[in-house]
PDB file of C-alpha atoms in Angstrom:
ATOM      1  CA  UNK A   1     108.970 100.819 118.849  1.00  0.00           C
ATOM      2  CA  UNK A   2     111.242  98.866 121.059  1.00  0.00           C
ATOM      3  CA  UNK A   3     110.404  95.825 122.997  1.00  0.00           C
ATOM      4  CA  UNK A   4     112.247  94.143 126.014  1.00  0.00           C
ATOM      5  CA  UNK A   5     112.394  90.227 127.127  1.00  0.00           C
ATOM      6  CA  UNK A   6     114.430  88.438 128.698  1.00  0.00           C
ATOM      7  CA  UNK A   7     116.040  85.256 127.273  1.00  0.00           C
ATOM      8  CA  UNK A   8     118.311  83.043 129.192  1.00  0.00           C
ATOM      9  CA  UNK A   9     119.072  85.106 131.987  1.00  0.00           C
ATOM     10  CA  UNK A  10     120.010  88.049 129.006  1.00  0.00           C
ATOM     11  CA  UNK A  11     117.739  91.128 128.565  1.00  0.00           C
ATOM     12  CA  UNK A  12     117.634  91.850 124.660  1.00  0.00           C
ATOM     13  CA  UNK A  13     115.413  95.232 123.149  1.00  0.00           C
ATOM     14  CA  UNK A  14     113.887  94.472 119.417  1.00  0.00           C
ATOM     15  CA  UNK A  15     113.653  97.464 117.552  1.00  0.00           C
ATOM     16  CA  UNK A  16     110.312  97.334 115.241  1.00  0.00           C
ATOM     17  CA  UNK A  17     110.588 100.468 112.669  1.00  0.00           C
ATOM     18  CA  UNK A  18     107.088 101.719 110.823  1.00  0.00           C
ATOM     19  CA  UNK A  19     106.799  99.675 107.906  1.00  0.00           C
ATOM     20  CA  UNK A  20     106.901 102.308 104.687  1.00  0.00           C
ATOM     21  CA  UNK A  21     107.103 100.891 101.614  1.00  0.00           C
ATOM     22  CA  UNK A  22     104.844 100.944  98.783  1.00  0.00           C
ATOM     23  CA  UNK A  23     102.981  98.228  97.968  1.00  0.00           C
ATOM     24  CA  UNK A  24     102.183  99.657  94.151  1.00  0.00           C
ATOM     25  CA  UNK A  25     103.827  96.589  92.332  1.00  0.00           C
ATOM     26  CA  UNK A  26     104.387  94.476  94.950  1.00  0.00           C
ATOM     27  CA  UNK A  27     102.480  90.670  96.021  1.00  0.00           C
ATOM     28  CA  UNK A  28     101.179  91.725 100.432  1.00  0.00           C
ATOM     29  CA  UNK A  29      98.908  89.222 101.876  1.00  0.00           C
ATOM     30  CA  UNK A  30      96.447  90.312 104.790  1.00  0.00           C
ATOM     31  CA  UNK A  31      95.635  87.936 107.347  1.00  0.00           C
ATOM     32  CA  UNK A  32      92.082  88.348 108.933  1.00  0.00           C
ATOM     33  CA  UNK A  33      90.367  85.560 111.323  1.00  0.00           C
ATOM     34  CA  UNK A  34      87.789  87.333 111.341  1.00  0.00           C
ATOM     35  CA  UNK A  35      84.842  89.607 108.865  1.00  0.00           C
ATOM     36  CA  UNK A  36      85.417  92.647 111.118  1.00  0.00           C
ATOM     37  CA  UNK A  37      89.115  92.060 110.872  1.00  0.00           C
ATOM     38  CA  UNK A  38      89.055  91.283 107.141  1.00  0.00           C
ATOM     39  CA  UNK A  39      87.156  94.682 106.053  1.00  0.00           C
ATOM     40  CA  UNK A  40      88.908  97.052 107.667  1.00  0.00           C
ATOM     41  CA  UNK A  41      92.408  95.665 106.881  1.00  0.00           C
ATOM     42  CA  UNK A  42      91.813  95.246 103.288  1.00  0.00           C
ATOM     43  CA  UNK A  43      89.961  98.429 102.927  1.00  0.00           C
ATOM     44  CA  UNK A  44      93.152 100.673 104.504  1.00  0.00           C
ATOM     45  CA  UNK A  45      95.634  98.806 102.338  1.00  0.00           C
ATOM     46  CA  UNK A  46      93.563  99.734  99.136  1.00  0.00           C
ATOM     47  CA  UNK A  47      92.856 103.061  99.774  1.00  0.00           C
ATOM     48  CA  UNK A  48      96.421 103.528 100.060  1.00  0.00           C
ATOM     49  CA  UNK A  49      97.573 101.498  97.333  1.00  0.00           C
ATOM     50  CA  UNK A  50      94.562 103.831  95.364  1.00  0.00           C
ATOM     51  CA  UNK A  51      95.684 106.641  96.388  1.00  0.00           C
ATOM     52  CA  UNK A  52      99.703 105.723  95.359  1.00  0.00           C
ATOM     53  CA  UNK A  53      97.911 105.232  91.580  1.00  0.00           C
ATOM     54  CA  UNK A  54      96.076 108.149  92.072  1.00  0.00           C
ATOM     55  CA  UNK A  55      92.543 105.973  91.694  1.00  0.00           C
ATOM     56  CA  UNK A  56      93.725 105.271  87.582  1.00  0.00           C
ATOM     57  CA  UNK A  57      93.385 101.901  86.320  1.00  0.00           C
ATOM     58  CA  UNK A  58      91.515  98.881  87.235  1.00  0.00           C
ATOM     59  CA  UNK A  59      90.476  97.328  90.269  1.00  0.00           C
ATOM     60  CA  UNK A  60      89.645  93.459  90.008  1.00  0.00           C
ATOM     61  CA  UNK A  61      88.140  91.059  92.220  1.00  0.00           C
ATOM     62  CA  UNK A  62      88.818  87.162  92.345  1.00  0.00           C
ATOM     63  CA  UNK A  63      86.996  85.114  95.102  1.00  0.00           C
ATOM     64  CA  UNK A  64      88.582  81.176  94.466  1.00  0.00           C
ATOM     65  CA  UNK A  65      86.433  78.554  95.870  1.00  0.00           C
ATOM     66  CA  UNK A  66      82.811  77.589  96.597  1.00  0.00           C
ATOM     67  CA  UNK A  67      81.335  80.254  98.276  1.00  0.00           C
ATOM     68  CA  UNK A  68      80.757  83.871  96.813  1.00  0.00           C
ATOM     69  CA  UNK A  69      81.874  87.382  97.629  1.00  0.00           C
ATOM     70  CA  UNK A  70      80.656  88.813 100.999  1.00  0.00           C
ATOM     71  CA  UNK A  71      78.130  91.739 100.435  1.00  0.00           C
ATOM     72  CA  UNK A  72      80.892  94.167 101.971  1.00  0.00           C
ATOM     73  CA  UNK A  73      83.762  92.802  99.420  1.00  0.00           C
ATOM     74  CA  UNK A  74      81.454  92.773  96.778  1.00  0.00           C
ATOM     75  CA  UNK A  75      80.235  95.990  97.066  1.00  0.00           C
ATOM     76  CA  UNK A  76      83.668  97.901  96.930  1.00  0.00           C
ATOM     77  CA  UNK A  77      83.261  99.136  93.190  1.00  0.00           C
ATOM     78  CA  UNK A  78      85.187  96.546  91.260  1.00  0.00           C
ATOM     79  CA  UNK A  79      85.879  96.803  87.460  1.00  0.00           C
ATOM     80  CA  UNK A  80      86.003  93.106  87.616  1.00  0.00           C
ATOM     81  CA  UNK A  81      85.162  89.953  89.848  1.00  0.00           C
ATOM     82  CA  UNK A  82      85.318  86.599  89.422  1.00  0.00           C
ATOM     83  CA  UNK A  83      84.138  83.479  91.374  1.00  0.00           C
ATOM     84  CA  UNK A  84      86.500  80.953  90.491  1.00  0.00           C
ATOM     85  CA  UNK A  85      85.428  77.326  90.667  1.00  0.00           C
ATOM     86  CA  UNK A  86      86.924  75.371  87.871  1.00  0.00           C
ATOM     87  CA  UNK A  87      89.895  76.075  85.574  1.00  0.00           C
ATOM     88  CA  UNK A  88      87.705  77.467  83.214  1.00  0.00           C
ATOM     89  CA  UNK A  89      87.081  80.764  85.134  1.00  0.00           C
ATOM     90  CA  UNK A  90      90.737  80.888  86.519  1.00  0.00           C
ATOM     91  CA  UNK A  91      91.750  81.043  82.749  1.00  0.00           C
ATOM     92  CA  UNK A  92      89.637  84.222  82.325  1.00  0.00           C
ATOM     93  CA  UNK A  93      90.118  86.023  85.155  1.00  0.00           C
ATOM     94  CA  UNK A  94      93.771  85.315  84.600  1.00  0.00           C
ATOM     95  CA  UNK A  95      93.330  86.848  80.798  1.00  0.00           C
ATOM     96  CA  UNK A  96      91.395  89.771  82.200  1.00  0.00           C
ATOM     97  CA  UNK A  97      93.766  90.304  84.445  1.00  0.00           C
ATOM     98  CA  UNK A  98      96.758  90.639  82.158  1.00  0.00           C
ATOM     99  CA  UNK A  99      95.140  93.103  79.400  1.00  0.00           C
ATOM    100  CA  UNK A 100      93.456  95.027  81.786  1.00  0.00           C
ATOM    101  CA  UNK A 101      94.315  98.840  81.985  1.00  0.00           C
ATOM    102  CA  UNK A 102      97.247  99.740  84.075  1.00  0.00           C
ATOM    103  CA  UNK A 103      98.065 100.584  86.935  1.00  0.00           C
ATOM    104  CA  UNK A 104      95.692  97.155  88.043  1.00  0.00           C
ATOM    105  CA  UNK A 105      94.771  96.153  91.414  1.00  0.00           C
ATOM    106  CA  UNK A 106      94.168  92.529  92.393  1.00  0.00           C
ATOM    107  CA  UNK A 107      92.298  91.130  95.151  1.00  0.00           C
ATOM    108  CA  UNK A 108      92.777  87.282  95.497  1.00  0.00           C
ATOM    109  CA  UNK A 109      90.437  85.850  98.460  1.00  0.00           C
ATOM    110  CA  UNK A 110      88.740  82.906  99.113  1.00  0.00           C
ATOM    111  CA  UNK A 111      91.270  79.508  98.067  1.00  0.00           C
ATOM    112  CA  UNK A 112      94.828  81.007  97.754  1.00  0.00           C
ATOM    113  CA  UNK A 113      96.322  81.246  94.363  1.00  0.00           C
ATOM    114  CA  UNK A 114      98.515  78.355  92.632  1.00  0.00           C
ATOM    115  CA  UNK A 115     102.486  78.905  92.591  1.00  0.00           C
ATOM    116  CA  UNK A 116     102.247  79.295  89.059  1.00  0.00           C
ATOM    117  CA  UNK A 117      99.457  81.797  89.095  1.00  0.00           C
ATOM    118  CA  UNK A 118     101.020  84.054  91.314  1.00  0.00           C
ATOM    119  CA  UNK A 119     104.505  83.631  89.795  1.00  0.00           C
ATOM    120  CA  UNK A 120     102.497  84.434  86.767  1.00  0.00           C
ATOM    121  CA  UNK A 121     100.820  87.319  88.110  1.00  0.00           C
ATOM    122  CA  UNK A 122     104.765  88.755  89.777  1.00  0.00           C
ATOM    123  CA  UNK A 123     106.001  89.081  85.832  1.00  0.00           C
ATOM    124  CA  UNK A 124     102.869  91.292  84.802  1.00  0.00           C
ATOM    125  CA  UNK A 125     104.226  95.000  84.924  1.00  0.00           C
ATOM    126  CA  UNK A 126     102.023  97.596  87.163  1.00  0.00           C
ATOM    127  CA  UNK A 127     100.113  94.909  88.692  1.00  0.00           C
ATOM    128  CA  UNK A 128      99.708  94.460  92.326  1.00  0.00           C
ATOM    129  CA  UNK A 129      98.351  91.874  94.114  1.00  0.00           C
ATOM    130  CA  UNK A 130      96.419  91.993  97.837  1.00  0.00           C
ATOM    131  CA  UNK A 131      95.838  88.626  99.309  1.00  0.00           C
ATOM    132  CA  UNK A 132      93.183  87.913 101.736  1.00  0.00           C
ATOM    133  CA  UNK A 133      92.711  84.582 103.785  1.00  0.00           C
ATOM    134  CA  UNK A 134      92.316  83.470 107.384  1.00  0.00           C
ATOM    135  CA  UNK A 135      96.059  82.093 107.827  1.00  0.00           C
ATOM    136  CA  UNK A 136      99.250  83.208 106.190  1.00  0.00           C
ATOM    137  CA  UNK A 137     100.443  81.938 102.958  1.00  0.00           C
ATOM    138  CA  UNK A 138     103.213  79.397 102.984  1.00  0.00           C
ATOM    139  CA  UNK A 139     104.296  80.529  99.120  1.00  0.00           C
ATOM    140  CA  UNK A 140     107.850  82.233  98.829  1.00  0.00           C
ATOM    141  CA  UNK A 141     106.282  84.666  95.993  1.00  0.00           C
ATOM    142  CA  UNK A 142     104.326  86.698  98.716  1.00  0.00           C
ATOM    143  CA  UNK A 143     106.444  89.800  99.822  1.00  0.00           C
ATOM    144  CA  UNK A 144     104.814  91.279 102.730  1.00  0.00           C
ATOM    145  CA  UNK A 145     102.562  89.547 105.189  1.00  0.00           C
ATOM    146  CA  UNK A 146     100.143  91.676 107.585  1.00  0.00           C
ATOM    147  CA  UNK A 147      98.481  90.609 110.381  1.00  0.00           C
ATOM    148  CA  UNK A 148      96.185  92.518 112.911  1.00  0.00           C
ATOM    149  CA  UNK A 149      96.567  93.622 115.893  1.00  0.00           C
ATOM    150  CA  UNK A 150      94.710  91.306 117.563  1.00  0.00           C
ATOM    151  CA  UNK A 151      96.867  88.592 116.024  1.00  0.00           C
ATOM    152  CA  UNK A 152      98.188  85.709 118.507  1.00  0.00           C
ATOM    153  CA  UNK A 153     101.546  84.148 118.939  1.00  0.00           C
ATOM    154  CA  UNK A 154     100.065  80.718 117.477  1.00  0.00           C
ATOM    155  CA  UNK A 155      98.635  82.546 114.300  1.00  0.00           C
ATOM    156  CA  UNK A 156     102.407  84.522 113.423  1.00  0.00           C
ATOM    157  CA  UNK A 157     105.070  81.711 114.401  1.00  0.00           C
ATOM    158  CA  UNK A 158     105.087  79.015 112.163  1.00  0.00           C
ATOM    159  CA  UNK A 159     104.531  82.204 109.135  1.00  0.00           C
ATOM    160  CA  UNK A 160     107.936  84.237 110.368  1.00  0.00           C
ATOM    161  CA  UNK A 161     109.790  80.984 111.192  1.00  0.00           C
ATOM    162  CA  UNK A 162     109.085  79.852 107.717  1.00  0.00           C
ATOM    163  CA  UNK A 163     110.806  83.087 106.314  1.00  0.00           C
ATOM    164  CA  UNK A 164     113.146  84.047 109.014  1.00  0.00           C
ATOM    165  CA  UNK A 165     114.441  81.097 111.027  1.00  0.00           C
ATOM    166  CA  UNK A 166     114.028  80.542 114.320  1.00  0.00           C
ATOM    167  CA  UNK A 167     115.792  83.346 114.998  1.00  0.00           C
ATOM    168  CA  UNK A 168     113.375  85.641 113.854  1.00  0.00           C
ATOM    169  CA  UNK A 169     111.179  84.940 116.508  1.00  0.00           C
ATOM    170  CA  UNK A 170     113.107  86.108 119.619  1.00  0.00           C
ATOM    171  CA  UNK A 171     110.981  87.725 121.678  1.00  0.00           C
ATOM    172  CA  UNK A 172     107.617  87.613 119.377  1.00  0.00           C
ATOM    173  CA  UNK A 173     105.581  87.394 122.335  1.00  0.00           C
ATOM    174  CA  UNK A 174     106.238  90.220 124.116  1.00  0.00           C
ATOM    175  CA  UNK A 175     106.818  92.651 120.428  1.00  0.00           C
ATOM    176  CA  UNK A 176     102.673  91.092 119.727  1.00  0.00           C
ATOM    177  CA  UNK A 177     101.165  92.086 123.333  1.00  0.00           C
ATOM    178  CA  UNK A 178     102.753  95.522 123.135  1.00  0.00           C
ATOM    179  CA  UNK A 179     101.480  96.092 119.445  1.00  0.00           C
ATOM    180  CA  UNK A 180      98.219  94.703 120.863  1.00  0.00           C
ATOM    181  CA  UNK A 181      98.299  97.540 123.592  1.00  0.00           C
ATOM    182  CA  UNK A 182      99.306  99.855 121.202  1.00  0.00           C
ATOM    183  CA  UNK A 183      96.295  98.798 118.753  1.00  0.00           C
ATOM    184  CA  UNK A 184      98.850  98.610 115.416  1.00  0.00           C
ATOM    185  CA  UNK A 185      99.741  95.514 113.575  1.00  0.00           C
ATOM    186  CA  UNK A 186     103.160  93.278 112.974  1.00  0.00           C
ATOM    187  CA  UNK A 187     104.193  93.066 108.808  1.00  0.00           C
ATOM    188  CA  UNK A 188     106.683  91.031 108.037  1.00  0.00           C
ATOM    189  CA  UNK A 189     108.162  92.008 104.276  1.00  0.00           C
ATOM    190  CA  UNK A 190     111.091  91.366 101.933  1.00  0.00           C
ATOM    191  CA  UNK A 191     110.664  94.527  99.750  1.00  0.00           C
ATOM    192  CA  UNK A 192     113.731  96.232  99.282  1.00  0.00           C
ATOM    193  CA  UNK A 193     115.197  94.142 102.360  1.00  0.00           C
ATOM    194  CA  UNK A 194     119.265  93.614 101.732  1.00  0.00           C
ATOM    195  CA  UNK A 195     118.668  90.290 103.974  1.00  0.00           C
ATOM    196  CA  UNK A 196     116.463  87.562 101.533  1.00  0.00           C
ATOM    197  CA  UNK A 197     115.112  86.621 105.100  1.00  0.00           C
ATOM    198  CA  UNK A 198     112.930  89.886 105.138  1.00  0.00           C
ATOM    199  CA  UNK A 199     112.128  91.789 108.269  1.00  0.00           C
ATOM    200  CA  UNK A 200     109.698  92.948 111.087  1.00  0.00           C
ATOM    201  CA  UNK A 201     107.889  96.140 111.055  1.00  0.00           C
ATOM    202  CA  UNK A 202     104.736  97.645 112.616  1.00  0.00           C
ATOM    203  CA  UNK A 203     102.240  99.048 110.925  1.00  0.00           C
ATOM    204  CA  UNK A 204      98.841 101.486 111.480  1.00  0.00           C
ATOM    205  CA  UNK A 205      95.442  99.396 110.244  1.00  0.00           C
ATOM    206  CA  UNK A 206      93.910 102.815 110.854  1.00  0.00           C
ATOM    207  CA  UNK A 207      95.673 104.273 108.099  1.00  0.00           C
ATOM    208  CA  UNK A 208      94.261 104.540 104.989  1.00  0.00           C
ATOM    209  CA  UNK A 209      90.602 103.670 106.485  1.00  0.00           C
ATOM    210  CA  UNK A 210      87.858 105.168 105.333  1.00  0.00           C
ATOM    211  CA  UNK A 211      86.316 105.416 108.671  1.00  0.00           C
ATOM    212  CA  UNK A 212      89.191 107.377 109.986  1.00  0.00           C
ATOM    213  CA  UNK A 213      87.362 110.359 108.261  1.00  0.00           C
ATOM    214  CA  UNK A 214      83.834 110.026 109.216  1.00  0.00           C
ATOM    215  CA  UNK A 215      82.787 110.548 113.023  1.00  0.00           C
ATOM    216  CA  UNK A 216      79.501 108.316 112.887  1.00  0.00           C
ATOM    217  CA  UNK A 217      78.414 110.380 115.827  1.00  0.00           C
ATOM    218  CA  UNK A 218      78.138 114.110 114.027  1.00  0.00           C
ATOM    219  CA  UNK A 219      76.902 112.099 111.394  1.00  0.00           C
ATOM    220  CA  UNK A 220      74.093 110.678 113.362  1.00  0.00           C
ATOM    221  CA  UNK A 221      73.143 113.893 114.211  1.00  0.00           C
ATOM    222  CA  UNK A 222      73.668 115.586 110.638  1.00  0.00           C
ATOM    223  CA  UNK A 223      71.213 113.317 109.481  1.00  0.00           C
ATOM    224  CA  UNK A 224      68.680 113.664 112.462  1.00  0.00           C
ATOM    225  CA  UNK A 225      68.703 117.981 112.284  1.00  0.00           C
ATOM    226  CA  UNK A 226      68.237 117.407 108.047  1.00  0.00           C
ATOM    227  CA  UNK A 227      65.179 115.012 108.906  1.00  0.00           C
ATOM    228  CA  UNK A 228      63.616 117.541 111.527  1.00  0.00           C
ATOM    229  CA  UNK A 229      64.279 120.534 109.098  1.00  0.00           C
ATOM    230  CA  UNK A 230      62.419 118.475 106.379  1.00  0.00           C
ATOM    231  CA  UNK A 231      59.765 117.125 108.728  1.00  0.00           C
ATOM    232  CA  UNK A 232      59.098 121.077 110.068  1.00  0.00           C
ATOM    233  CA  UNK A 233      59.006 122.423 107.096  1.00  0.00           C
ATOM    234  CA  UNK A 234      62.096 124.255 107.010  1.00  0.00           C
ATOM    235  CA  UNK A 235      61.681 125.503 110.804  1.00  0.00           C
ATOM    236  CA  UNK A 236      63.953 122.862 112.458  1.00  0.00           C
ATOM    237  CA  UNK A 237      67.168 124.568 111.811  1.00  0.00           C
ATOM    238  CA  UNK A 238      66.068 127.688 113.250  1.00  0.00           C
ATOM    239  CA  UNK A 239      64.994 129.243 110.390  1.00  0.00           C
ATOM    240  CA  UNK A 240      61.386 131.410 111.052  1.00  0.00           C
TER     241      UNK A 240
END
């Protein structure tokens, strides 16, 4: 995906490749302003991180903060969730967390984690992390940030100038509006980057989703011709 703008009288292209690494391992945070935003983000990058792990292991849950669990995170079939309010319940989720059966998924919502609870969470083997939160992390232990692609200049900046200079914001506004036409979101990652900086890639939020299988519309009707057949008595489908 190229983009053009013009800086200084100079016309430059940025090249985004398709971000495709694995996340199995790895610390990503998702960035979500919004409920809608939230589910279906975290819900692609789990079914594919489930599917790398072919569904073995554990999956847990850990909401930091006052409120609870929305019904939708909730209800994704954890092994484990915990509401962390004190230091109490961070110390057992965190001890959960590290003899739990590998390969183990993490989701860490709510209040970001501590420095030394994620550092502590980078030197467990086969466990990988998914943050989720309203506003990009400012901790150097995440390696991949995603963002939607309704994401706006203001929300990305001060995240990729953090990592990447200045520099790596040439042209941001016009690579967001054309990933915003194009409906696919901007990741910025380290993994297996040869520059410590890390890099800009686009990614699919459809990918991965579990609605991407189901047309709600056949299944409408599915359900309607079952409820007539049962209604008429086994008639509705044509039978005599």
């Amino acid at each position: 995906m190229a983009t053009t703008h013009h800086s200084g009288g100079l016309e430059e292209t940025l090249h985004l490749e398709g971000f495709g690494e694995s996340l199995k391992g790895r610390r990503a945070y998702i960035v979500a302003k919004s409920p809608r935003q939230a589910q279906r983000l975290l819900r692609s990058r789990l079914t594919l991180l489930d599917g790398e792990v072919a569904h073995r292991g554990r999956k847990v849950l850990v909401v930091q903060g006052p409120n609870a669990a929305p019904k939708w995170l909730a209800g994704l079939g954890w092994d484990a969730a915990f509401h962390v309010r004190d230091a109490t319940d961070l110390k057992l989720a965190a001890t959960v967390i590290q003899h739990s059966g590998r390969p183990t998924r993490v989701v860490w919502t709510g209040q970001d984690p501590a420095p030394s609870v994620l550092s502590m969470l980078s030197r467990l083997e086969g466990v990988s992390v998914l943050g989720l939160g309203v506003a990009a992390p400012t901790g150097a232990d995440w390696q991949a940030i995603f963002w939607c692609h309704e994401a706006e200049q203001v929300d990305v900046e001060p995240a990729i100038t953090l990592r990447m200079g200045t520099a790596g914001t040439n042209g941001l506004r016009a690579v967001l509006k054309e990933l915003r036409g194009s409906e696919v979101g901007l990741v910025w990652s380290s993994i297996e980057e040869a520059d410590k900086r890390g890099g800009l890639y686009w990614y699919d939020p459809r990918e991965g989703a579990v609605e991407d299988s189901l047309n709600l519309v056949e299944a409408a009707e599915t359900l309607r011709a079952v409820a007539d057949y049962v209604v008429g008595g086994g008639h509705a489908l044509g039978r005599g």
